Amino acid sequence: MAKKQFKTESKRMLDMMINSVYTNREIFLRELISNASDAIDKLAYLSLTDPSVGLSREDFKITLTVDKAARTLTVSDNGIGMTAEELENNLGVIARSGSLEFKKEHAEELKEDTVGIIGQFGVGFYSAFMVASKVQVLSKKYGEEGASLWESSGGDGYTVKPASKDSVGTDVVLYIREDVEDESYGMFLESYELRRIVKKYSDYIRYPILTDVERTRRVEGSDSEKPEFEKYTETETLNSMIPLWRRNKSEVTDEEINEFYRDNYYDAEPPLKVIRIDAEGLVSFKAMLFIPASLPHGYYTKDFEKGLQLYSGGVMIIDRCAELLPEHFRFVKGVVESDDLSLNISRELLQQDKQLRVIAQNIEKRIKRELKKMLDEEKETYERFFKLFGIQLKYGLVSDFGIHKETLSDLLIYHTSRGGEQVTLEKYVETMPAEQKYIYYACGESLEKVESLPQTEKLRQKGFDIVYMTDEIDEFAVEMLGSVGDKSFKNVSRDDLELESEDEREQTKQSNELNRELLDFIKETLGVSAVRMSSRLVTHPVCLTSDGQITLEMEKYFAAMPGENHPKAERVLELNGDHRVFGLIKDAVLSDMELAAKYARLLYGQALLIAGFPLDDPAGYCELVCDLL
Ligand code: ADP
């Protein structure tokens, strides 16, 4: 039979495995056992609703069989099995799994750092070639008549042909390589080694992993002076079968948890936080949840799918159960197991399940509590978390008409003009100067930009504290929050900051009246909504603010969205009456209107740039500057 060639990317993976200098070859067993367990999961799930499967939970098993003479190790399962076509598709190319996505993304690194990557991530079926010179996969799919045999000796391709097999499931036969000088592959044929490897990597697999072990015993009735011994074989279960989330907290090491997390969620970094729930009550369930320390693949895209793995009765029911997590905590990964779920219904129905909603509510509360605790007790860790997922919390706050406000508002932290660590708004209000009446906030693209906004000058002079906001969503979140306790918000680039005494207020009013003609002239020249004498400035000549609902930052936010006719802010140019430049423009209006108009455009350009807006006509602006020089 003609050999078929592996697809290019698979071939590369395969070459990597065959030529691997990796010392940790033993992980091939973890990979094959994990595949076997997945295959059993699938059939076990079917058997819940389809009695014709004829197997019950206790019948499922994974068997390791050694034939020392033939130098083979066989990993067998009575799972779902594969058709000839599936053998071809699944083993001829690297599967379309999470690990593949990872492998693709890191193709370059893979080439360079095989050792590191293999150590960190599942490498799948192909890892068999690290220890075997030839691999056969004999498989019979559930519901099919015949069986098929896939065979490959590595680089030169593979064959698939019809075969016979009594029972449903898959046997993966590894022809273990010959020992070489510094490498004993023969160890993979020893039952004590297999036991060690299974304990190390696959202990929590929920189906028994069985192997025949040869033991010695005293022949019954033999002389106690001169005892006789005989050999016999016994089938041993190598794994404890208790999944991590079912084991007592004290029995599970951090290392085991991190390893579990890494293998299941393809994240090289250990999680920031592990949350264990053991709930008894209306619905009992156990959960092991993880808050990642790095952004999950494609996290802030619409392709990202949230969800937790849902188990019941030791069987995985749904791989990614979205209903278990609210949108605002969609970064959480992990497993939930509840034996209380009504299982004899389809997945669709299960999703409607009331019990599921109870679990989801409980989970949400617990995540909230753990995050709050992290914020109070492990500030540094929380800041790492917030850097990754703070925006998610803010989006959560503004979504669904603000119904998550209570859950999320005290999880938000901000930089402030005091510098130092980020604080919650409650903390900010608690520590702001006694004479400060409002929560002042300033928005912009970066801390540096916000810090240098002229709009904040007067506030700083008074020693007031300003909240810095640098995410697009921030202002929407402020709108949703409305106030913190009895303190309301004031946007330094929009609102009346109420910084003046009655007298000063009167003065500004008069100054606006006195300069009415000048202000109107500038307004006409620039085509802005208003021009005013400012009460926010100290050393700067001008600044840009806005009237109405749409703020300057909102305008930028909308402008970045696709489409046209985005809402725009009503722009206001504010002038500092105490600045030397104000005198210049005032004089110019009296003597040379054209010059006055140039000054106005020059100052407006400045205000735009500082506020982070592009100039309408940069070339014209440069010309103007040269002209005035
Ligand atoms: P992964 O497990 O990451 O998907 P693998 O290369 O290990 O990648 O396996 C490829 C695919 O082959 C699996 O996704 C599965 O569909 C199938 N497969 C592997 N081993 C078995 C098995 N023992 N029984 C049934 N299907 C299997």
XYZ file of C-alpha atoms and ligand atoms in Angstrom:
656
model
C 0.000 0.000 0.000
C 1.320 3.421 -0.937
C 2.473 5.565 1.917
C 0.833 8.919 2.421
C 2.858 11.910 3.430
C 2.184 13.960 6.520
C 0.981 17.524 6.038
C 3.876 19.954 6.178
C 3.274 21.337 9.624
C 2.767 17.886 11.068
C 5.943 16.740 9.444
C 7.836 19.512 11.124
C 6.377 18.585 14.480
C 7.199 14.978 13.811
C 10.806 15.717 12.882
C 11.092 17.666 16.061
C 9.897 14.701 18.059
C 12.043 12.138 16.322
C 15.195 14.167 16.612
C 14.335 15.561 19.970
C 17.167 15.978 22.377
C 14.563 16.406 25.052
C 15.391 14.548 28.212
C 11.850 14.471 29.479
C 10.645 11.930 26.934
C 8.453 10.221 29.478
C 5.706 12.776 28.872
C 4.644 10.829 25.761
C 2.681 8.616 28.133
C 0.831 11.554 29.618
C -0.155 12.647 26.109
C -1.433 9.236 25.025
C -3.311 8.716 28.276
C -4.869 12.123 27.969
C -6.064 11.303 24.428
C -7.455 8.000 25.683
C -9.259 9.747 28.506
C -10.760 12.306 26.099
C -11.961 9.481 23.863
C -13.580 7.756 26.838
C -15.185 11.031 27.895
C -16.907 11.168 24.539
C -18.310 7.668 24.742
C -19.174 8.051 28.431
C -21.159 11.117 27.546
C -23.029 9.237 24.843
C -23.739 6.396 27.223
C -25.588 8.757 29.543
C -28.348 9.260 27.034
C -27.992 6.213 24.807
C -28.403 2.872 26.568
C -27.287 1.001 23.452
C -23.678 1.946 24.198
C -23.853 -0.898 26.683
C -21.137 0.459 28.937
C -21.547 2.164 32.266
C -19.243 4.543 34.062
C -17.394 1.695 35.833
C -16.601 -0.156 32.630
C -14.368 2.492 31.163
C -10.659 1.985 31.475
C -7.252 2.620 30.000
C -4.873 -0.324 29.833
C -1.107 -0.379 29.464
C 0.205 -3.661 28.089
C 3.878 -4.523 27.838
C 5.386 -7.194 25.642
C 9.055 -7.258 26.496
C 9.970 -9.786 23.828
C 8.388 -7.735 21.091
C 9.525 -4.518 22.803
C 6.045 -3.008 22.566
C 4.012 -0.867 24.904
C 0.306 -0.634 24.072
C -1.978 2.071 25.385
C -5.587 0.877 24.993
C -8.853 2.571 25.696
C -12.493 1.604 25.297
C -13.460 5.097 24.239
C -15.199 6.406 21.154
C -12.595 5.158 18.648
C -11.779 6.530 15.202
C -12.904 5.674 11.678
C -10.324 5.286 8.909
C -11.107 8.805 7.844
C -10.651 10.138 11.349
C -7.365 8.310 11.734
C -6.253 10.017 8.580
C -7.528 13.435 9.540
C -6.548 13.382 13.172
C -3.172 11.743 12.970
C -2.143 12.827 9.484
C -2.289 16.439 10.521
C -1.870 18.005 13.890
C -5.310 18.262 15.430
C -7.127 21.546 15.486
C -6.843 21.847 19.191
C -5.787 24.532 21.595
C -2.291 23.206 21.490
C -2.214 23.622 17.745
C -3.230 27.237 17.951
C -0.406 27.691 20.345
C 2.012 25.830 18.149
C 1.093 27.975 15.154
C 1.486 31.173 17.034
C 4.844 30.169 18.330
C 6.127 28.527 15.184
C 9.347 30.520 15.308
C 10.097 29.757 18.924
C 9.239 26.138 18.352
C 11.997 25.872 15.828
C 14.503 27.327 18.208
C 13.418 26.111 21.577
C 12.000 22.658 21.214
C 13.051 21.691 24.681
C 11.324 24.560 26.434
C 8.115 24.256 24.500
C 7.763 20.529 24.854
C 8.257 20.921 28.546
C 5.551 23.520 28.838
C 2.837 22.322 26.561
C 1.062 19.248 25.438
C 2.561 18.005 22.226
C -0.023 15.348 21.552
C 0.108 12.078 19.765
C 3.333 12.848 17.934
C 5.323 12.658 21.140
C 5.049 8.874 20.787
C 7.841 9.121 18.254
C 10.198 10.344 20.943
C 10.364 6.793 22.284
C 9.053 4.616 19.458
C 10.554 3.783 16.095
C 7.179 2.640 14.821
C 3.645 3.402 15.962
C 0.460 1.517 15.120
C -3.003 2.763 15.951
C -5.718 0.139 15.771
C -9.124 1.683 16.225
C -12.783 0.814 16.036
C -15.276 3.591 16.158
C -18.442 3.323 18.196
C -21.352 2.444 15.919
C -19.149 1.207 13.046
C -18.696 -2.347 11.809
C -15.050 -2.533 10.835
C -11.820 -1.319 12.339
C -8.753 0.362 10.811
C -5.030 0.303 11.345
C -2.872 3.394 11.054
C 0.840 2.820 10.943
C 3.924 4.966 10.649
C 7.634 4.782 11.260
C 7.923 8.522 11.337
C 9.275 10.762 8.628
C 8.521 8.538 5.645
C 4.744 8.875 5.947
C 1.933 6.646 7.115
C -0.573 4.051 5.925
C -4.184 3.393 6.884
C -5.795 0.046 6.101
C -8.813 -2.039 7.139
C -8.247 -4.283 10.129
C -10.185 -6.266 12.664
C -10.793 -5.482 16.291
C -13.345 -7.002 18.636
C -14.349 -4.109 20.795
C -14.855 -0.411 20.331
C -11.890 1.773 21.227
C -8.275 2.356 20.328
C -4.971 0.542 20.835
C -1.868 2.621 20.329
C 1.070 0.246 19.919
C 4.523 1.726 20.421
C 7.538 -0.181 19.128
C 9.988 1.065 21.705
C 13.343 2.117 20.296
C 16.469 0.097 20.900
C 18.596 1.282 23.775
C 21.579 3.359 22.816
C 24.684 4.108 24.783
C 23.342 6.927 26.919
C 19.638 6.305 26.564
C 17.666 3.413 27.934
C 14.345 3.343 26.133
C 13.819 -0.078 27.661
C 12.701 1.578 30.880
C 9.354 2.288 29.256
C 8.729 -1.461 29.295
C 9.114 -1.729 33.065
C 5.956 -1.633 35.141
C 7.562 0.286 38.031
C 8.587 3.022 35.587
C 5.105 3.132 34.110
C 3.671 3.402 37.609
C 6.001 6.275 38.439
C 5.200 8.157 35.239
C 1.452 7.696 35.617
C 1.546 8.856 39.248
C 3.534 11.863 38.249
C 1.484 13.122 35.323
C -1.817 11.307 35.110
C -2.852 10.530 38.641
C -6.045 12.570 38.443
C -7.286 10.949 35.207
C -10.810 9.874 36.099
C -10.690 6.412 34.551
C -8.575 3.616 35.931
C -5.217 3.156 34.228
C -4.493 -0.531 34.545
C -1.420 -2.616 33.971
C -0.416 -6.175 34.712
C 2.311 -6.378 37.287
C 4.405 -9.431 37.923
C 4.756 -10.319 41.571
C 6.253 -13.117 43.621
C 4.576 -15.015 46.403
C 5.292 -17.951 48.619
C 3.779 -21.128 47.331
C 0.960 -22.011 49.651
C 1.780 -24.891 51.931
C 5.458 -24.858 51.069
C 7.933 -25.664 53.752
C 8.520 -22.710 56.094
C 12.131 -23.807 56.503
C 12.731 -23.931 52.793
C 9.967 -21.767 51.290
C 9.162 -21.997 47.619
C 8.202 -18.944 45.602
C 6.161 -18.519 42.492
C 5.523 -15.715 40.106
C 2.054 -14.440 39.310
C 0.569 -11.446 37.609
C -1.898 -9.049 39.056
C -3.710 -6.166 37.507
C -2.886 -2.921 39.272
C -4.617 0.441 39.041
C -1.835 2.976 38.733
C -3.730 6.209 39.311
C -5.736 7.443 42.275
C -8.426 8.761 39.882
C -9.331 11.574 42.174
C -9.266 14.782 40.214
C -7.387 17.661 41.777
C -10.518 19.637 42.494
C -11.910 16.774 44.529
C -8.858 16.343 46.648
C -8.396 18.115 49.948
C -6.657 21.429 49.714
C -3.921 20.207 52.023
C -3.225 17.199 49.825
C -2.594 19.113 46.650
C 0.680 20.914 46.068
C 0.947 24.221 44.255
C 3.111 22.480 41.733
C 0.409 19.948 40.910
C -2.145 22.688 40.500
C 0.136 24.754 38.296
C 0.881 21.726 36.164
C -2.806 20.954 35.812
C -3.485 24.547 34.834
C -0.665 24.609 32.304
C -1.672 21.347 30.649
C -5.339 22.166 30.448
C -5.339 25.838 29.600
C -2.179 26.253 27.564
C -0.723 29.025 29.653
C 2.992 29.035 30.365
C 2.599 31.238 33.400
C 1.173 29.919 36.646
C -2.196 31.503 37.458
C -2.387 34.671 39.542
C -4.970 33.085 41.765
C -6.525 29.685 42.298
C -10.046 29.695 43.707
C -11.382 26.494 45.245
C -15.066 26.201 45.963
C -16.705 23.412 47.877
C -20.342 24.413 48.084
C -23.036 22.540 49.911
C -26.633 23.607 49.869
C -29.367 24.034 47.330
C -26.957 22.677 44.754
C -23.699 21.102 45.856
C -20.673 21.512 43.675
C -16.918 21.696 43.662
C -14.929 24.074 41.535
C -11.345 24.910 40.856
C -11.044 28.259 39.129
C -8.041 30.140 37.838
C -7.345 33.792 37.238
C -4.700 33.851 34.516
C -1.488 35.832 34.869
C -1.362 36.581 31.172
C -3.917 37.547 28.583
C -5.572 34.435 27.126
C -5.152 33.946 23.394
C -7.321 36.455 21.505
C -8.853 37.671 24.751
C -10.101 41.071 23.681
C -11.531 39.821 20.378
C -14.970 38.560 19.561
C -13.545 35.110 18.838
C -12.711 34.554 22.470
C -15.076 32.055 24.072
C -15.549 32.162 27.788
C -16.644 29.192 29.848
C -15.804 26.590 32.453
C -15.566 22.843 32.040
C -18.576 21.181 33.548
C -18.389 17.681 35.009
C -21.056 15.549 36.527
C -20.690 12.036 37.876
C -17.064 12.029 36.790
C -17.912 12.720 33.163
C -17.231 15.924 31.334
C -20.576 17.234 30.116
C -19.650 20.535 28.534
C -16.157 21.589 27.643
C -16.849 25.298 27.724
C -20.012 26.094 29.597
C -20.537 29.804 29.017
C -23.544 30.026 31.322
C -21.335 29.483 34.331
C -19.504 32.786 33.963
C -20.764 36.351 33.717
C -19.282 38.425 30.871
C -17.334 40.627 33.256
C -15.451 37.637 34.671
C -14.975 35.918 31.325
C -11.207 35.701 31.894
C -11.687 33.023 34.558
C -10.822 29.455 33.596
C -11.411 26.229 35.383
C -13.659 23.278 36.159
C -16.925 22.812 37.966
C -18.230 19.457 39.094
C -21.685 18.842 40.458
C -23.383 15.509 40.895
C -26.681 17.295 41.465
C -27.238 18.197 37.835
C -30.017 16.451 36.028
C -28.073 14.652 33.382
C -30.559 12.696 31.393
C -31.281 15.641 29.222
C -29.560 17.161 26.286
C -26.903 19.802 26.504
C -29.295 22.465 25.270
C -31.704 21.724 28.049
C -28.938 21.575 30.558
C -28.050 25.088 29.650
C -31.470 26.205 30.795
C -31.097 24.390 34.022
C -32.030 26.256 37.144
C -29.367 24.445 39.091
C -26.809 25.751 36.685
C -27.935 29.295 37.385
C -27.558 28.750 41.110
C -24.011 27.528 40.555
C -23.257 30.471 38.282
C -24.451 32.977 40.861
C -22.426 31.339 43.545
C -19.341 31.371 41.327
C -19.770 35.030 40.478
C -20.029 35.966 44.151
C -16.982 33.966 44.995
C -14.841 35.433 42.219
C -15.894 38.897 43.326
C -14.974 38.126 46.912
C -11.588 36.725 45.970
C -10.762 39.711 43.796
C -11.712 42.108 46.563
C -9.566 40.150 48.959
C -6.659 40.285 46.543
C -7.129 44.036 46.236
C -7.127 44.467 50.012
C -4.395 42.019 50.871
C -2.196 41.491 47.824
C -2.128 44.857 46.163
C 0.761 44.121 43.837
C -0.873 40.984 42.500
C -4.106 42.888 42.090
C -2.365 45.578 40.065
C -1.024 42.876 37.758
C -4.527 41.511 37.446
C -6.034 44.922 36.833
C -3.532 45.737 34.133
C -4.759 42.706 32.209
C -8.469 42.682 32.979
C -9.333 46.090 34.461
C -10.843 47.183 31.153
C -13.039 44.097 31.220
C -14.419 45.111 34.615
C -15.129 48.625 33.337
C -16.952 47.273 30.291
C -18.910 45.065 32.648
C -19.886 48.091 34.672
C -21.324 50.008 31.727
C -23.030 47.018 30.094
C -26.556 45.738 30.732
C -27.744 49.174 31.865
C -25.424 49.099 34.835
C -26.889 46.148 36.701
C -23.423 44.899 37.648
C -22.472 48.227 39.187
C -22.594 46.988 42.721
C -20.455 43.948 41.968
C -17.813 45.834 40.069
C -17.490 49.407 41.295
C -15.277 48.667 44.273
C -12.933 46.599 42.138
C -11.850 49.558 40.011
C -8.564 51.263 40.791
C -7.075 54.429 39.351
C -3.882 56.427 39.325
C -4.257 59.859 40.851
C -2.322 63.119 40.827
C -0.785 62.152 44.179
C 1.283 59.516 42.409
C 2.095 56.272 44.129
C -0.177 53.282 44.050
C -3.537 53.044 42.344
C -6.548 53.477 44.605
C -10.241 52.693 44.581
C -12.626 55.620 44.322
C -13.732 55.059 47.939
C -10.151 55.343 49.066
C -9.683 58.445 46.942
C -12.707 60.106 48.532
C -11.543 59.087 51.989
C -8.135 60.638 51.563
C -8.856 63.746 49.515
C -8.386 67.160 51.200
C -11.263 68.141 53.480
C -12.088 71.249 51.460
C -12.348 69.281 48.202
C -16.020 68.820 47.369
C -15.930 66.762 44.187
C -14.185 63.850 42.575
C -12.148 65.558 39.895
C -11.104 63.386 37.002
C -8.989 64.004 33.930
C -8.961 61.863 30.799
C -6.408 61.240 28.087
C -4.458 58.607 26.235
C -1.669 58.186 28.765
C -0.751 59.170 32.287
C 1.874 61.562 30.940
C -0.649 63.305 28.723
C -3.252 63.567 31.435
C -0.682 64.816 33.889
C 0.274 67.703 31.634
C -3.266 68.902 30.877
C -3.526 72.667 31.498
C -7.099 72.091 32.690
C -5.774 70.679 35.935
C -3.532 73.619 36.848
C -5.812 75.391 39.249
C -6.775 72.149 40.960
C -3.150 71.315 41.548
C -2.436 74.775 42.837
C -5.127 74.222 45.422
C -3.616 70.885 46.400
C -6.645 68.912 45.227
C -6.378 65.290 44.162
C -7.288 64.347 40.573
C -8.238 60.888 39.303
C -6.429 60.019 36.084
C -8.363 58.075 33.483
C -6.624 56.607 30.485
C -9.020 53.986 29.107
C -11.590 54.919 26.489
C -14.298 53.281 28.523
C -13.489 55.288 31.671
C -15.832 58.201 31.116
C -18.714 55.888 30.331
C -17.997 54.111 33.593
C -18.068 57.447 35.415
C -21.462 58.217 33.889
C -22.692 54.869 35.123
C -21.263 55.328 38.603
C -22.855 58.759 38.997
C -21.311 59.322 42.405
C -19.294 57.703 45.139
C -21.117 58.096 48.431
C -22.219 61.730 48.456
C -19.442 62.874 46.168
C -20.215 63.498 42.528
C -17.782 63.642 39.626
C -16.382 66.611 37.771
C -14.591 66.294 34.477
C -11.701 68.781 34.342
C -12.260 69.217 30.613
C -15.973 69.834 30.733
C -17.570 70.740 34.002
C -17.623 73.869 36.086
C -15.005 72.920 38.667
C -16.445 75.365 41.222
C -13.039 76.457 42.364
C -13.752 80.170 42.719
C -15.065 82.185 45.586
C -18.229 84.244 45.039
C -16.099 87.291 44.283
C -13.868 85.473 41.849
C -16.903 84.059 40.151
C -18.330 87.505 39.726
C -15.012 88.715 38.332
C -14.865 85.958 35.723
C -18.418 86.745 34.736
C -17.581 90.408 34.307
C -14.440 89.574 32.426
C -16.518 87.489 29.992
C -18.877 90.435 29.507
C -16.071 92.933 29.126
C -14.332 90.829 26.529
C -17.523 89.756 24.788
C -16.556 91.230 21.426
C -13.117 89.679 21.466
C -14.514 86.301 22.512
C -17.162 86.416 19.801
C -14.564 87.318 17.229
C -12.406 84.337 18.169
C -15.427 82.059 18.193
C -16.353 83.154 14.670
C -12.784 82.787 13.455
C -12.370 79.258 14.799
C -15.888 77.955 14.339
C -15.987 76.453 17.841
C -19.059 76.201 20.077
C -17.875 78.784 22.576
C -14.903 80.863 23.708
C -14.636 81.779 27.398
C -12.445 83.308 30.045
C -11.119 80.368 32.057
C -11.036 79.729 35.770
C -8.958 76.542 35.492
C -5.677 77.902 34.166
C -2.629 79.288 35.934
C 0.406 79.383 33.624
C -1.035 78.147 30.341
C -2.590 80.668 27.931
C -5.403 78.422 26.651
C -7.077 75.048 26.995
C -9.731 73.044 25.220
C -12.886 71.980 27.052
C -16.374 70.985 25.997
C -20.046 71.650 26.674
C -22.813 69.086 26.616
C -22.907 65.318 27.015
C -20.230 64.290 24.555
C -16.823 64.939 26.036
C -13.578 65.374 24.131
C -12.473 61.836 24.973
C -15.821 60.417 23.922
C -15.437 62.161 20.587
C -12.090 60.406 20.125
C -13.623 57.099 21.133
C -16.454 57.410 18.631
C -14.112 58.658 15.907
C -12.096 55.442 16.168
C -15.152 53.329 15.355
C -15.994 52.351 11.803
C -18.586 54.383 9.922
C -19.258 58.057 9.543
C -21.137 60.892 11.215
C -19.850 60.151 14.668
C -21.037 62.306 17.537
C -18.756 65.246 18.219
C -18.045 67.262 21.332
C -19.117 70.896 21.502
C -15.639 72.378 21.630
C -14.895 75.316 23.889
C -11.681 77.331 23.861
C -10.874 78.781 27.261
C -8.491 81.730 27.646
C -6.330 82.659 30.598
C -6.995 86.373 31.202
C -3.852 86.665 33.336
C -1.565 85.441 30.607
C 0.663 87.823 28.657
C -0.604 86.326 25.399
C -4.142 87.358 26.209
C -2.976 90.984 26.238
C -1.377 90.492 22.822
C -4.499 89.174 21.170
C -6.623 91.808 22.852
C -4.380 94.573 21.423
C -4.309 92.921 18.016
C -8.097 92.946 17.737
C -8.024 96.714 18.117
C -5.209 97.337 15.608
C -5.003 94.446 13.158
C -7.911 91.975 12.893
C -5.981 89.734 10.520
C -3.162 89.359 13.009
C -5.676 88.728 15.795
C -7.226 85.931 13.750
C -3.779 84.385 13.267
C -3.120 84.503 17.000
C -6.463 82.847 17.630
C -5.690 80.014 15.226
C -2.228 79.584 16.709
C -3.593 79.272 20.236
C -6.389 76.951 19.190
C -3.830 74.689 17.516
C -1.919 74.535 20.786
C -5.025 73.666 22.721
C -5.920 70.911 20.259
C -2.470 69.369 20.389
C -2.351 69.338 24.167
C -5.819 67.793 24.290
C -4.610 65.035 21.969
C -6.505 66.061 18.832
C -4.967 66.253 15.370
C -4.737 69.624 13.664
C -7.236 70.060 10.835
C -4.551 71.484 8.570
C -1.038 70.740 9.849
C 0.719 72.317 6.845
C -1.342 75.489 7.181
C -0.533 75.550 10.868
C 3.203 75.328 10.275
C 2.973 78.117 7.731
C 1.128 80.190 10.272
C 3.830 79.633 12.889
C 6.596 80.613 10.435
C 4.615 83.613 9.345
C 4.293 84.861 12.907
C 7.967 84.216 13.669
P -4.794 16.839 20.672
O -4.965 15.760 21.669
O -4.071 18.040 21.180
O -6.048 17.177 19.939
P -3.265 14.815 19.313
O -2.256 14.919 18.217
O -2.813 14.206 20.577
O -3.794 16.294 19.547
O -4.524 14.015 18.815
C -5.161 14.364 17.629
C -6.572 13.894 17.600
O -6.656 12.511 17.377
C -7.355 14.108 18.870
O -7.881 15.419 18.936
C -8.444 13.063 18.773
O -9.520 13.534 17.975
C -7.765 11.964 18.028
N -7.284 10.917 18.937
C -6.041 10.758 19.430
N -5.963 9.685 20.237
C -7.195 9.138 20.264
C -7.784 7.997 20.927
N -7.083 7.213 21.734
N -9.109 7.762 20.694
C -9.842 8.549 19.880
N -9.346 9.628 19.245
C -8.041 9.923 19.432
